[in-house]
PDB file of C-alpha atoms in Angstrom:
ATOM      1  CA  MET A 204      -7.395  -4.730 -12.849  1.00  0.00           C
ATOM      2  CA  THR A 205      -5.778  -7.341 -10.649  1.00  0.00           C
ATOM      3  CA  GLY A 206      -6.986 -10.882 -10.287  1.00  0.00           C
ATOM      4  CA  LEU A 207      -7.517 -10.806  -6.536  1.00  0.00           C
ATOM      5  CA  ARG A 208      -9.706 -13.681  -5.420  1.00  0.00           C
ATOM      6  CA  LEU A 209     -12.874 -12.663  -3.638  1.00  0.00           C
ATOM      7  CA  VAL A 210     -14.001 -14.197  -0.355  1.00  0.00           C
ATOM      8  CA  PRO A 211     -17.610 -14.328   0.888  1.00  0.00           C
ATOM      9  CA  ALA A 212     -19.114 -11.012   1.954  1.00  0.00           C
ATOM     10  CA  LEU A 213     -20.016 -10.241   5.537  1.00  0.00           C
ATOM     11  CA  GLU A 214     -23.462  -9.098   6.592  1.00  0.00           C
ATOM     12  CA  PRO A 215     -23.513  -5.380   7.521  1.00  0.00           C
ATOM     13  CA  GLU A 216     -23.244  -4.490  11.183  1.00  0.00           C
ATOM     14  CA  PRO A 217     -26.049  -2.734  13.124  1.00  0.00           C
ATOM     15  CA  ASP A 218     -26.244   1.052  12.752  1.00  0.00           C
ATOM     16  CA  ASP A 219     -25.287   1.695  16.376  1.00  0.00           C
ATOM     17  CA  ASP A 220     -21.893   0.072  16.247  1.00  0.00           C
ATOM     18  CA  PRO A 221     -18.964   1.852  17.969  1.00  0.00           C
ATOM     19  CA  PRO A 222     -16.112   3.438  16.017  1.00  0.00           C
ATOM     20  CA  VAL A 223     -13.726   0.550  16.547  1.00  0.00           C
ATOM     21  CA  ALA A 224     -13.204  -2.567  14.488  1.00  0.00           C
ATOM     22  CA  ALA A 225     -11.786  -5.314  16.675  1.00  0.00           C
ATOM     23  CA  ALA A 226     -11.248  -8.226  14.346  1.00  0.00           C
ATOM     24  CA  PRO A 227      -9.976 -11.496  15.869  1.00  0.00           C
ATOM     25  CA  GLU A 228      -6.454 -12.714  15.250  1.00  0.00           C
ATOM     26  CA  PRO A 229      -6.341 -14.803  12.040  1.00  0.00           C
ATOM     27  CA  ASP A 230      -5.000 -18.337  12.120  1.00  0.00           C
ATOM     28  CA  LEU A 231      -1.758 -17.758  10.276  1.00  0.00           C
ATOM     29  CA  PRO A 232       0.552 -20.537   9.183  1.00  0.00           C
ATOM     30  CA  GLU A 233       3.785 -20.873  11.097  1.00  0.00           C
ATOM     31  CA  THR A 234       5.861 -21.041   7.947  1.00  0.00           C
ATOM     32  CA  SER A 235       7.201 -17.883   6.369  1.00  0.00           C
ATOM     33  CA  ALA A 236       9.340 -16.834   3.488  1.00  0.00           C
ATOM     34  CA  ARG A 237      12.365 -17.731   5.606  1.00  0.00           C
ATOM     35  CA  GLY A 238      11.071 -21.282   5.995  1.00  0.00           C
ATOM     36  CA  LEU A 239      10.478 -21.970   2.318  1.00  0.00           C
ATOM     37  CA  PRO A 240      12.448 -24.757   0.614  1.00  0.00           C
ATOM     38  CA  ALA A 241      15.675 -23.728  -1.053  1.00  0.00           C
ATOM     39  CA  PRO A 242      14.924 -22.599  -4.591  1.00  0.00           C
ATOM     40  CA  THR A 243      16.184 -24.477  -7.613  1.00  0.00           C
ATOM     41  CA  ASP A 244      17.448 -22.893 -10.801  1.00  0.00           C
ATOM     42  CA  ASP A 245      13.846 -22.247 -11.743  1.00  0.00           C
ATOM     43  CA  ILE A 246      12.237 -18.937 -10.838  1.00  0.00           C
ATOM     44  CA  PHE A 247      10.787 -19.179  -7.357  1.00  0.00           C
ATOM     45  CA  VAL A 248       7.852 -16.990  -6.358  1.00  0.00           C
ATOM     46  CA  PRO A 249       6.084 -17.513  -3.002  1.00  0.00           C
ATOM     47  CA  GLU A 250       2.564 -18.808  -3.454  1.00  0.00           C
ATOM     48  CA  ARG A 251       1.192 -15.939  -1.413  1.00  0.00           C
ATOM     49  CA  PRO A 252       2.390 -13.275   1.027  1.00  0.00           C
ATOM     50  CA  ARG A 253       3.364 -14.451   4.477  1.00  0.00           C
ATOM     51  CA  ARG A 254       0.238 -13.016   6.026  1.00  0.00           C
ATOM     52  CA  GLU A 255      -1.934 -15.057   3.636  1.00  0.00           C
ATOM     53  CA  LEU A 256      -2.959 -11.888   1.808  1.00  0.00           C
ATOM     54  CA  LEU A 257      -5.173 -13.683  -0.695  1.00  0.00           C
ATOM     55  CA  THR A 258      -7.111 -15.897   1.719  1.00  0.00           C
ATOM     56  CA  LEU A 259      -7.735 -13.839   4.836  1.00  0.00           C
ATOM     57  CA  ASP A 260     -11.134 -14.087   6.477  1.00  0.00           C
ATOM     58  CA  LYS A 261     -13.435 -11.092   6.668  1.00  0.00           C
ATOM     59  CA  PRO A 262     -13.072  -8.937   9.787  1.00  0.00           C
ATOM     60  CA  GLU A 263     -15.930  -9.381  12.203  1.00  0.00           C
ATOM     61  CA  PRO A 264     -18.111  -6.399  13.170  1.00  0.00           C
ATOM     62  CA  PRO A 265     -17.397  -4.728  16.520  1.00  0.00           C
ATOM     63  CA  ARG A 266     -18.517  -6.929  19.401  1.00  0.00           C
ATOM     64  CA  HIS A 267     -18.930  -4.296  22.120  1.00  0.00           C
ATOM     65  CA  PRO A 268     -21.717  -1.899  21.137  1.00  0.00           C
ATOM     66  CA  GLY A 269     -22.021   1.120  23.359  1.00  0.00           C
ATOM     67  CA  THR A 270     -18.444   1.067  24.665  1.00  0.00           C
ATOM     68  CA  GLY A 271     -15.878   3.780  24.151  1.00  0.00           C
ATOM     69  CA  ARG A 272     -13.037   3.818  21.662  1.00  0.00           C
ATOM     70  CA  ASP A 273     -10.593   0.956  22.149  1.00  0.00           C
ATOM     71  CA  GLU A 274      -7.447   2.224  23.853  1.00  0.00           C
ATOM     72  CA  MET A 275      -5.326   0.134  21.502  1.00  0.00           C
ATOM     73  CA  MET A 276      -6.570   2.016  18.457  1.00  0.00           C
ATOM     74  CA  PRO A 277      -4.813   5.159  17.206  1.00  0.00           C
ATOM     75  CA  ARG A 278      -6.588   8.469  17.561  1.00  0.00           C
ATOM     76  CA  ILE A 279      -6.992  11.312  15.100  1.00  0.00           C
ATOM     77  CA  ASP A 280      -8.266  14.712  16.061  1.00  0.00           C
ATOM     78  CA  SER A 281     -11.629  15.502  14.505  1.00  0.00           C
ATOM     79  CA  GLU A 282     -14.927  16.777  15.793  1.00  0.00           C
ATOM     80  CA  ASP A 283     -17.104  15.181  13.143  1.00  0.00           C
ATOM     81  CA  LEU A 284     -17.570  11.507  12.342  1.00  0.00           C
ATOM     82  CA  ASP A 285     -19.286  10.191   9.233  1.00  0.00           C
ATOM     83  CA  ILE A 286     -20.283  13.599   7.918  1.00  0.00           C
ATOM     84  CA  ALA A 287     -21.536  13.965   4.339  1.00  0.00           C
ATOM     85  CA  GLY A 288     -19.381  12.093   1.855  1.00  0.00           C
ATOM     86  CA  SER A 289     -18.190   9.317   4.155  1.00  0.00           C
ATOM     87  CA  PRO A 290     -17.535   6.010   2.349  1.00  0.00           C
ATOM     88  CA  ARG A 291     -19.076   4.049   5.199  1.00  0.00           C
ATOM     89  CA  ALA A 292     -22.527   3.696   3.641  1.00  0.00           C
ATOM     90  CA  ASP A 293     -21.072   2.501   0.326  1.00  0.00           C
ATOM     91  CA  LEU A 294     -18.899  -0.075   2.061  1.00  0.00           C
ATOM     92  CA  ARG A 295     -21.719  -1.321   4.255  1.00  0.00           C
ATOM     93  CA  ALA A 296     -23.903  -1.722   1.166  1.00  0.00           C
ATOM     94  CA  ALA A 297     -21.159  -3.949  -0.267  1.00  0.00           C
ATOM     95  CA  GLY A 298     -21.233  -6.126   2.853  1.00  0.00           C
ATOM     96  CA  LEU A 299     -18.286  -4.592   4.727  1.00  0.00           C
ATOM     97  CA  ALA A 300     -19.046  -3.717   8.337  1.00  0.00           C
ATOM     98  CA  VAL A 301     -16.563  -0.893   8.748  1.00  0.00           C
ATOM     99  CA  PRO A 302     -16.229   1.374  11.788  1.00  0.00           C
ATOM    100  CA  LYS A 303     -17.023   5.063  11.812  1.00  0.00           C
ATOM    101  CA  MET A 304     -14.292   7.148  10.264  1.00  0.00           C
ATOM    102  CA  HIS A 305     -12.807  10.621  10.088  1.00  0.00           C
ATOM    103  CA  GLN A 306     -12.244  12.914   7.140  1.00  0.00           C
ATOM    104  CA  LEU A 307      -8.460  13.040   7.348  1.00  0.00           C
ATOM    105  CA  VAL A 308      -7.395  15.204   4.395  1.00  0.00           C
ATOM    106  CA  ARG A 309      -9.205  17.267   1.784  1.00  0.00           C
ATOM    107  CA  ARG A 310      -7.792  18.637  -1.449  1.00  0.00           C
ATOM    108  CA  GLY A 311     -10.340  20.539  -3.515  1.00  0.00           C
ATOM    109  CA  ASP A 312     -13.329  18.273  -4.065  1.00  0.00           C
ATOM    110  CA  THR A 313     -11.459  15.110  -3.063  1.00  0.00           C
ATOM    111  CA  ALA A 314     -11.315  13.835   0.503  1.00  0.00           C
ATOM    112  CA  MET A 315      -9.372  11.061   2.169  1.00  0.00           C
ATOM    113  CA  TRP A 316     -11.203   9.282   4.976  1.00  0.00           C
ATOM    114  CA  ALA A 317      -9.557   7.067   7.568  1.00  0.00           C
ATOM    115  CA  PHE A 318     -10.128   4.754  10.502  1.00  0.00           C
ATOM    116  CA  GLY A 319      -7.742   3.056  12.911  1.00  0.00           C
ATOM    117  CA  VAL A 320      -6.613  -0.527  12.386  1.00  0.00           C
ATOM    118  CA  ARG A 321      -4.633  -2.935  14.506  1.00  0.00           C
ATOM    119  CA  ALA A 322      -1.429  -4.372  13.089  1.00  0.00           C
ATOM    120  CA  SER A 323      -2.945  -7.849  13.039  1.00  0.00           C
ATOM    121  CA  ASP A 324      -5.948  -6.683  10.992  1.00  0.00           C
ATOM    122  CA  ALA A 325      -4.439  -4.074   8.670  1.00  0.00           C
ATOM    123  CA  LEU A 326      -3.848  -6.258   5.607  1.00  0.00           C
ATOM    124  CA  ARG A 327      -7.246  -7.914   5.951  1.00  0.00           C
ATOM    125  CA  TRP A 328      -8.983  -4.557   5.922  1.00  0.00           C
ATOM    126  CA  TRP A 329      -6.910  -3.418   2.951  1.00  0.00           C
ATOM    127  CA  LEU A 330      -7.720  -6.566   0.979  1.00  0.00           C
ATOM    128  CA  ASP A 331     -11.439  -6.581   1.784  1.00  0.00           C
ATOM    129  CA  ILE A 332     -11.901  -2.953   0.769  1.00  0.00           C
ATOM    130  CA  ARG A 333      -9.716  -3.386  -2.316  1.00  0.00           C
ATOM    131  CA  GLN A 334     -11.771  -6.389  -3.438  1.00  0.00           C
ATOM    132  CA  SER A 335     -14.955  -4.336  -3.112  1.00  0.00           C
ATOM    133  CA  ALA A 336     -13.575  -1.259  -4.885  1.00  0.00           C
ATOM    134  CA  GLU A 337     -15.228  -1.959  -8.229  1.00  0.00           C
ATOM    135  CA  ALA A 338     -18.620  -1.926  -6.488  1.00  0.00           C
ATOM    136  CA  THR A 339     -17.991   0.887  -3.992  1.00  0.00           C
ATOM    137  CA  GLY A 340     -15.633   3.208  -5.881  1.00  0.00           C
ATOM    138  CA  TRP A 341     -13.340   3.497  -2.824  1.00  0.00           C
ATOM    139  CA  MET A 342      -9.657   2.505  -2.865  1.00  0.00           C
ATOM    140  CA  PRO A 343      -7.737   1.700   0.353  1.00  0.00           C
ATOM    141  CA  VAL A 344      -4.206   2.652   1.380  1.00  0.00           C
ATOM    142  CA  LEU A 345      -2.415   2.074   4.692  1.00  0.00           C
ATOM    143  CA  LEU A 346      -1.169   5.407   6.051  1.00  0.00           C
ATOM    144  CA  GLY A 347       0.970   4.577   9.073  1.00  0.00           C
ATOM    145  CA  GLU A 348       0.912   6.621  12.257  1.00  0.00           C
ATOM    146  CA  PRO A 349      -1.888   9.183  12.748  1.00  0.00           C
ATOM    147  CA  GLY A 350       0.496  11.890  13.945  1.00  0.00           C
ATOM    148  CA  GLU A 351       2.102  12.081  10.515  1.00  0.00           C
ATOM    149  CA  TRP A 352      -1.240  13.166   9.011  1.00  0.00           C
ATOM    150  CA  ARG A 353      -2.079  16.069  11.351  1.00  0.00           C
ATOM    151  CA  ASP A 354      -3.101  19.475  10.004  1.00  0.00           C
ATOM    152  CA  ASN A 355      -4.560  18.227   6.725  1.00  0.00           C
ATOM    153  CA  GLY A 356      -1.482  16.083   6.089  1.00  0.00           C
ATOM    154  CA  GLU A 357       0.873  19.039   5.662  1.00  0.00           C
ATOM    155  CA  ALA A 358       3.899  16.921   6.665  1.00  0.00           C
ATOM    156  CA  ILE A 359       3.183  14.369   3.925  1.00  0.00           C
ATOM    157  CA  ILE A 360       1.362  16.243   1.144  1.00  0.00           C
ATOM    158  CA  HIS A 361       2.953  19.187  -0.647  1.00  0.00           C
ATOM    159  CA  GLU A 362       1.167  22.364  -1.648  1.00  0.00           C
ATOM    160  CA  GLY A 363      -0.787  22.693  -4.867  1.00  0.00           C
ATOM    161  CA  ASP A 364      -3.634  20.996  -6.651  1.00  0.00           C
ATOM    162  CA  ASP A 365      -3.690  17.320  -7.477  1.00  0.00           C
ATOM    163  CA  GLU A 366      -1.196  16.268 -10.116  1.00  0.00           C
ATOM    164  CA  LEU A 367      -3.187  13.546 -11.834  1.00  0.00           C
ATOM    165  CA  THR A 368      -3.335  15.309 -15.205  1.00  0.00           C
ATOM    166  CA  ARG A 369       0.438  15.756 -15.221  1.00  0.00           C
ATOM    167  CA  ALA A 370       0.893  12.100 -14.242  1.00  0.00           C
ATOM    168  CA  GLU A 371      -1.292  10.871 -17.088  1.00  0.00           C
ATOM    169  CA  GLU A 372       0.727  12.926 -19.588  1.00  0.00           C
ATOM    170  CA  MET A 373       4.079  11.704 -18.263  1.00  0.00           C
ATOM    171  CA  ASP A 374       6.218   9.000 -19.902  1.00  0.00           C
ATOM    172  CA  ALA A 375       7.352   6.762 -17.031  1.00  0.00           C
ATOM    173  CA  ALA A 376      10.122   5.129 -19.087  1.00  0.00           C
ATOM    174  CA  GLU A 377      11.606   8.511 -19.993  1.00  0.00           C
ATOM    175  CA  LEU A 378      11.313   9.692 -16.390  1.00  0.00           C
ATOM    176  CA  LEU A 379      13.136   6.610 -15.059  1.00  0.00           C
ATOM    177  CA  HIS A 380      15.807   6.895 -17.751  1.00  0.00           C
ATOM    178  CA  ASP A 381      16.525  10.466 -16.644  1.00  0.00           C
ATOM    179  CA  LYS A 382      16.529   9.549 -12.948  1.00  0.00           C
ATOM    180  CA  ALA A 383      18.884   6.612 -13.619  1.00  0.00           C
ATOM    181  CA  ALA A 384      21.353   9.029 -15.206  1.00  0.00           C
ATOM    182  CA  GLU A 385      21.135  11.232 -12.101  1.00  0.00           C
ATOM    183  CA  ALA A 386      21.590   8.276  -9.751  1.00  0.00           C
ATOM    184  CA  GLY A 387      24.727   7.043 -11.484  1.00  0.00           C
ATOM    185  CA  GLU A 388      25.853   3.498 -12.132  1.00  0.00           C
ATOM    186  CA  PRO A 389      24.624   1.090  -9.417  1.00  0.00           C
ATOM    187  CA  ALA A 390      26.904  -1.467  -7.800  1.00  0.00           C
ATOM    188  CA  ARG A 391      27.011  -4.687  -9.832  1.00  0.00           C
ATOM    189  CA  GLY A 392      28.108  -8.240  -9.076  1.00  0.00           C
ATOM    190  CA  VAL A 393      27.061 -11.781  -8.315  1.00  0.00           C
ATOM    191  CA  PRO A 394      24.123 -11.806  -5.840  1.00  0.00           C
ATOM    192  CA  ILE A 395      25.299 -12.468  -2.296  1.00  0.00           C
ATOM    193  CA  LEU A 396      22.067 -12.169  -0.306  1.00  0.00           C
ATOM    194  CA  PRO A 397      20.015 -15.313   0.504  1.00  0.00           C
ATOM    195  CA  ARG A 398      17.808 -16.273  -2.437  1.00  0.00           C
ATOM    196  CA  ARG A 399      14.342 -15.893  -1.001  1.00  0.00           C
ATOM    197  CA  GLY A 400      11.202 -13.921  -1.633  1.00  0.00           C
ATOM    198  CA  ASP A 401      10.162 -11.238   0.847  1.00  0.00           C
ATOM    199  CA  SER A 402       6.415 -11.586   1.285  1.00  0.00           C
ATOM    200  CA  ASP A 403       5.806  -9.390   4.315  1.00  0.00           C
ATOM    201  CA  PHE A 404       4.990  -5.693   4.552  1.00  0.00           C
ATOM    202  CA  ALA A 405       6.519  -3.196   6.973  1.00  0.00           C
ATOM    203  CA  THR A 406       3.751  -0.607   7.460  1.00  0.00           C
ATOM    204  CA  PRO A 407       1.062  -2.943   8.861  1.00  0.00           C
ATOM    205  CA  GLN A 408       3.423  -4.315  11.508  1.00  0.00           C
ATOM    206  CA  ARG A 409       2.196  -1.492  13.762  1.00  0.00           C
ATOM    207  CA  GLU A 410      -1.251  -0.090  14.404  1.00  0.00           C
ATOM    208  CA  GLY A 411      -2.110   2.918  12.308  1.00  0.00           C
ATOM    209  CA  LEU A 412      -4.626   4.369   9.880  1.00  0.00           C
ATOM    210  CA  LEU A 413      -6.295   2.926   6.824  1.00  0.00           C
ATOM    211  CA  GLY A 414      -7.272   5.612   4.334  1.00  0.00           C
ATOM    212  CA  LEU A 415      -9.976   5.521   1.662  1.00  0.00           C
ATOM    213  CA  VAL A 416     -10.102   7.620  -1.494  1.00  0.00           C
ATOM    214  CA  GLU A 417     -12.928   7.701  -4.024  1.00  0.00           C
ATOM    215  CA  ILE A 418     -10.901   6.858  -7.129  1.00  0.00           C
ATOM    216  CA  ASP A 419     -10.846   4.076  -9.708  1.00  0.00           C
ATOM    217  CA  ALA A 420      -7.178   3.068  -9.340  1.00  0.00           C
ATOM    218  CA  GLY A 421      -4.809   3.053  -6.381  1.00  0.00           C
ATOM    219  CA  TRP A 422      -1.824   4.272  -8.419  1.00  0.00           C
ATOM    220  CA  LYS A 423      -3.581   7.647  -8.719  1.00  0.00           C
ATOM    221  CA  ILE A 424      -3.566   8.328  -4.963  1.00  0.00           C
ATOM    222  CA  PRO A 425      -0.040   9.862  -4.738  1.00  0.00           C
ATOM    223  CA  ALA A 426      -1.102  12.344  -7.438  1.00  0.00           C
ATOM    224  CA  MET A 427      -4.556  13.114  -6.017  1.00  0.00           C
ATOM    225  CA  PHE A 428      -2.870  13.918  -2.682  1.00  0.00           C
ATOM    226  CA  PRO A 429       0.564  15.056  -3.907  1.00  0.00           C
ATOM    227  CA  TRP A 430       2.993  12.974  -1.861  1.00  0.00           C
ATOM    228  CA  LYS A 431       6.256  14.586  -0.812  1.00  0.00           C
ATOM    229  CA  GLY A 432       7.999  11.642   0.846  1.00  0.00           C
ATOM    230  CA  SER A 433      10.728  11.693  -1.803  1.00  0.00           C
ATOM    231  CA  THR A 434      11.074  15.362  -2.696  1.00  0.00           C
ATOM    232  CA  ASN A 435      14.792  15.064  -1.842  1.00  0.00           C
ATOM    233  CA  TRP A 436      14.975  12.957  -5.029  1.00  0.00           C
ATOM    234  CA  GLU A 437      12.729  15.422  -6.880  1.00  0.00           C
ATOM    235  CA  LEU A 438       9.880  12.981  -7.248  1.00  0.00           C
ATOM    236  CA  TYR A 439       6.457  14.465  -6.586  1.00  0.00           C
ATOM    237  CA  GLY A 440       2.927  13.135  -6.750  1.00  0.00           C
ATOM    238  CA  ALA A 441       2.744  12.994 -10.540  1.00  0.00           C
ATOM    239  CA  GLU A 442       6.059  11.176 -10.864  1.00  0.00           C
ATOM    240  CA  HIS A 443       5.023   8.526  -8.347  1.00  0.00           C
ATOM    241  CA  ALA A 444       1.686   7.993 -10.035  1.00  0.00           C
ATOM    242  CA  ALA A 445       3.332   7.602 -13.451  1.00  0.00           C
ATOM    243  CA  VAL A 446       5.779   4.965 -12.200  1.00  0.00           C
ATOM    244  CA  LEU A 447       3.134   3.060 -10.233  1.00  0.00           C
ATOM    245  CA  HIS A 448       0.835   3.124 -13.262  1.00  0.00           C
ATOM    246  CA  SER A 449       3.576   1.576 -15.408  1.00  0.00           C
ATOM    247  CA  TRP A 450       4.186  -1.200 -12.864  1.00  0.00           C
ATOM    248  CA  HIS A 451       0.453  -1.738 -12.479  1.00  0.00           C
ATOM    249  CA  ARG A 452       0.068  -2.327 -16.219  1.00  0.00           C
ATOM    250  CA  ARG A 453       2.995  -4.732 -16.405  1.00  0.00           C
ATOM    251  CA  PHE A 454       3.000  -6.486 -13.026  1.00  0.00           C
ATOM    252  CA  GLU A 455      -0.465  -5.671 -11.607  1.00  0.00           C
ATOM    253  CA  ALA A 456       1.247  -3.727  -8.808  1.00  0.00           C
ATOM    254  CA  GLU A 457      -1.132  -2.282  -6.197  1.00  0.00           C
ATOM    255  CA  LEU A 458      -0.439   0.551  -3.760  1.00  0.00           C
ATOM    256  CA  VAL A 459      -0.683  -0.916  -0.243  1.00  0.00           C
ATOM    257  CA  ALA A 460       0.934   1.769   1.918  1.00  0.00           C
ATOM    258  CA  MET A 461       1.925   5.443   1.682  1.00  0.00           C
ATOM    259  CA  THR A 462       3.427   6.874   4.871  1.00  0.00           C
ATOM    260  CA  TYR A 463       5.773   9.747   5.715  1.00  0.00           C
ATOM    261  CA  ASP A 464       8.676   8.405   3.617  1.00  0.00           C
ATOM    262  CA  VAL A 465       7.635   4.882   2.554  1.00  0.00           C
ATOM    263  CA  ILE A 466       5.645   3.428  -0.325  1.00  0.00           C
ATOM    264  CA  GLU A 467       4.811  -0.288  -0.349  1.00  0.00           C
ATOM    265  CA  LEU A 468       3.365  -2.234  -3.253  1.00  0.00           C
ATOM    266  CA  TYR A 469       1.707  -5.634  -3.554  1.00  0.00           C
ATOM    267  CA  VAL A 470       2.914  -7.251  -6.797  1.00  0.00           C
ATOM    268  CA  PRO A 471       0.912 -10.398  -7.636  1.00  0.00           C
ATOM    269  CA  ARG A 472       2.775 -11.008 -10.919  1.00  0.00           C
ATOM    270  CA  PRO A 473       6.474 -10.243 -10.336  1.00  0.00           C
ATOM    271  CA  PRO A 474       8.907  -9.782 -13.231  1.00  0.00           C
ATOM    272  CA  THR A 475      10.340 -12.787 -15.035  1.00  0.00           C
ATOM    273  CA  ALA A 476      14.015 -13.696 -14.905  1.00  0.00           C
ATOM    274  CA  GLU A 477      14.465 -12.109 -18.328  1.00  0.00           C
ATOM    275  CA  GLU A 478      12.957  -8.830 -17.080  1.00  0.00           C
ATOM    276  CA  ALA A 479      14.674  -8.838 -13.696  1.00  0.00           C
ATOM    277  CA  ILE A 480      17.761  -6.684 -14.293  1.00  0.00           C
ATOM    278  CA  ALA A 481      15.842  -4.095 -16.312  1.00  0.00           C
ATOM    279  CA  VAL A 482      13.109  -3.803 -13.664  1.00  0.00           C
ATOM    280  CA  ALA A 483      15.699  -3.652 -10.882  1.00  0.00           C
ATOM    281  CA  GLY A 484      17.253  -0.763 -12.793  1.00  0.00           C
ATOM    282  CA  GLU A 485      13.863   0.970 -12.825  1.00  0.00           C
ATOM    283  CA  ALA A 486      13.504   0.436  -9.073  1.00  0.00           C
ATOM    284  CA  TYR A 487      17.005   1.817  -8.483  1.00  0.00           C
ATOM    285  CA  ALA A 488      16.256   4.900 -10.595  1.00  0.00           C
ATOM    286  CA  TYR A 489      12.993   5.364  -8.681  1.00  0.00           C
ATOM    287  CA  CYS A 490      14.588   4.900  -5.255  1.00  0.00           C
ATOM    288  CA  PRO A 491      18.427   4.893  -5.231  1.00  0.00           C
ATOM    289  CA  ASP A 492      18.349   4.521  -1.448  1.00  0.00           C
ATOM    290  CA  LEU A 493      17.529   0.839  -2.012  1.00  0.00           C
ATOM    291  CA  LEU A 494      21.207   0.141  -2.653  1.00  0.00           C
ATOM    292  CA  ASP A 495      22.253   2.143   0.395  1.00  0.00           C
ATOM    293  CA  SER A 496      20.032   0.266   2.837  1.00  0.00           C
ATOM    294  CA  GLY A 497      21.143  -3.353   2.842  1.00  0.00           C
ATOM    295  CA  VAL A 498      20.860  -4.363  -0.834  1.00  0.00           C
ATOM    296  CA  PRO A 499      24.484  -4.523  -2.034  1.00  0.00           C
ATOM    297  CA  THR A 500      24.121  -4.896  -5.816  1.00  0.00           C
ATOM    298  CA  LEU A 501      21.638  -4.495  -8.644  1.00  0.00           C
ATOM    299  CA  GLU A 502      21.733  -8.275  -9.114  1.00  0.00           C
ATOM    300  CA  ASP A 503      20.646  -8.759  -5.494  1.00  0.00           C
ATOM    301  CA  LEU A 504      17.776  -6.350  -6.080  1.00  0.00           C
ATOM    302  CA  ALA A 505      16.793  -8.243  -9.239  1.00  0.00           C
ATOM    303  CA  GLU A 506      16.787 -11.573  -7.360  1.00  0.00           C
ATOM    304  CA  HIS A 507      14.529 -10.033  -4.740  1.00  0.00           C
ATOM    305  CA  MET A 508      12.092  -8.558  -7.247  1.00  0.00           C
ATOM    306  CA  ILE A 509      11.433 -11.800  -9.141  1.00  0.00           C
ATOM    307  CA  ARG A 510      10.738 -13.658  -5.897  1.00  0.00           C
ATOM    308  CA  SER A 511       8.817 -11.047  -3.941  1.00  0.00           C
ATOM    309  CA  LYS A 512       5.215  -9.899  -3.933  1.00  0.00           C
ATOM    310  CA  ALA A 513       5.945  -7.131  -1.416  1.00  0.00           C
ATOM    311  CA  TRP A 514       8.007  -4.222  -2.780  1.00  0.00           C
ATOM    312  CA  TYR A 515       9.265  -1.662  -0.254  1.00  0.00           C
ATOM    313  CA  PHE A 516      10.622   1.801  -1.079  1.00  0.00           C
ATOM    314  CA  ARG A 517      11.972   4.274   1.463  1.00  0.00           C
ATOM    315  CA  TRP A 518      13.643   7.578   0.677  1.00  0.00           C
ATOM    316  CA  ALA A 519      16.170   8.688   3.287  1.00  0.00           C
TER     317      ALA A 519
END
């Protein structure tokens, strides 16, 4: 389990709150990863993500009871709100005043619930719910645009039952070794990109959905709802879960976002310099498109991974 630092809990909101959470803009520092001092020969890891992921304040409860849904919030088509099985009561009992939510996807006995979040609040909601997961049993994941999840998520989730059993039986190292052979030798050479850590996330830069799944570990979510964002690389839900589980054990990696073709991870304990090339090789085997989308060499990828707490994967 990660060592995320808890912040004080918020008193639950009244029962008649509207279905919109309108948290105020946080006071963010003006500095960013681009403004950090030039690194020395020592390993440089940003103290925290650019959006102050570890120290964000709790979102406030909705301030406009009785009003309609905020026009800025995304919409998802559903007739029922907070029907049986909603995580809202569990979260409120843990001190999180969350808005009403929709059942977005169901696979067998497992449901994914969701509510809309603003870009400015998305990481705060993710962190607050993640910090409460041991008490509530609900894990968060940012899902991107609502339209991608229409019709029980058929554009994002492939057919079949959950693949968790297959994931737990899979050897991630063997899988990545085989995928590396398929990908071929990556470009090598002296790093040429600026030496900095990327501490921002792409998915929460726009308003979208935050999903909740009743599960004890976030790495299991791509298997519980078999993700097909990388089926062109023949990776399915079980394969993703196996790789994320391996990185969770070694680097405490947490699933932050899972959209149509993107997975983003928060990595509080990045690899060491000694591990960097090997882990970059794993990332390349997992997502060869990394070296076709602005990262010129494996050494550049390794430099990024030892300095970054935000890992981004997109399959073209």
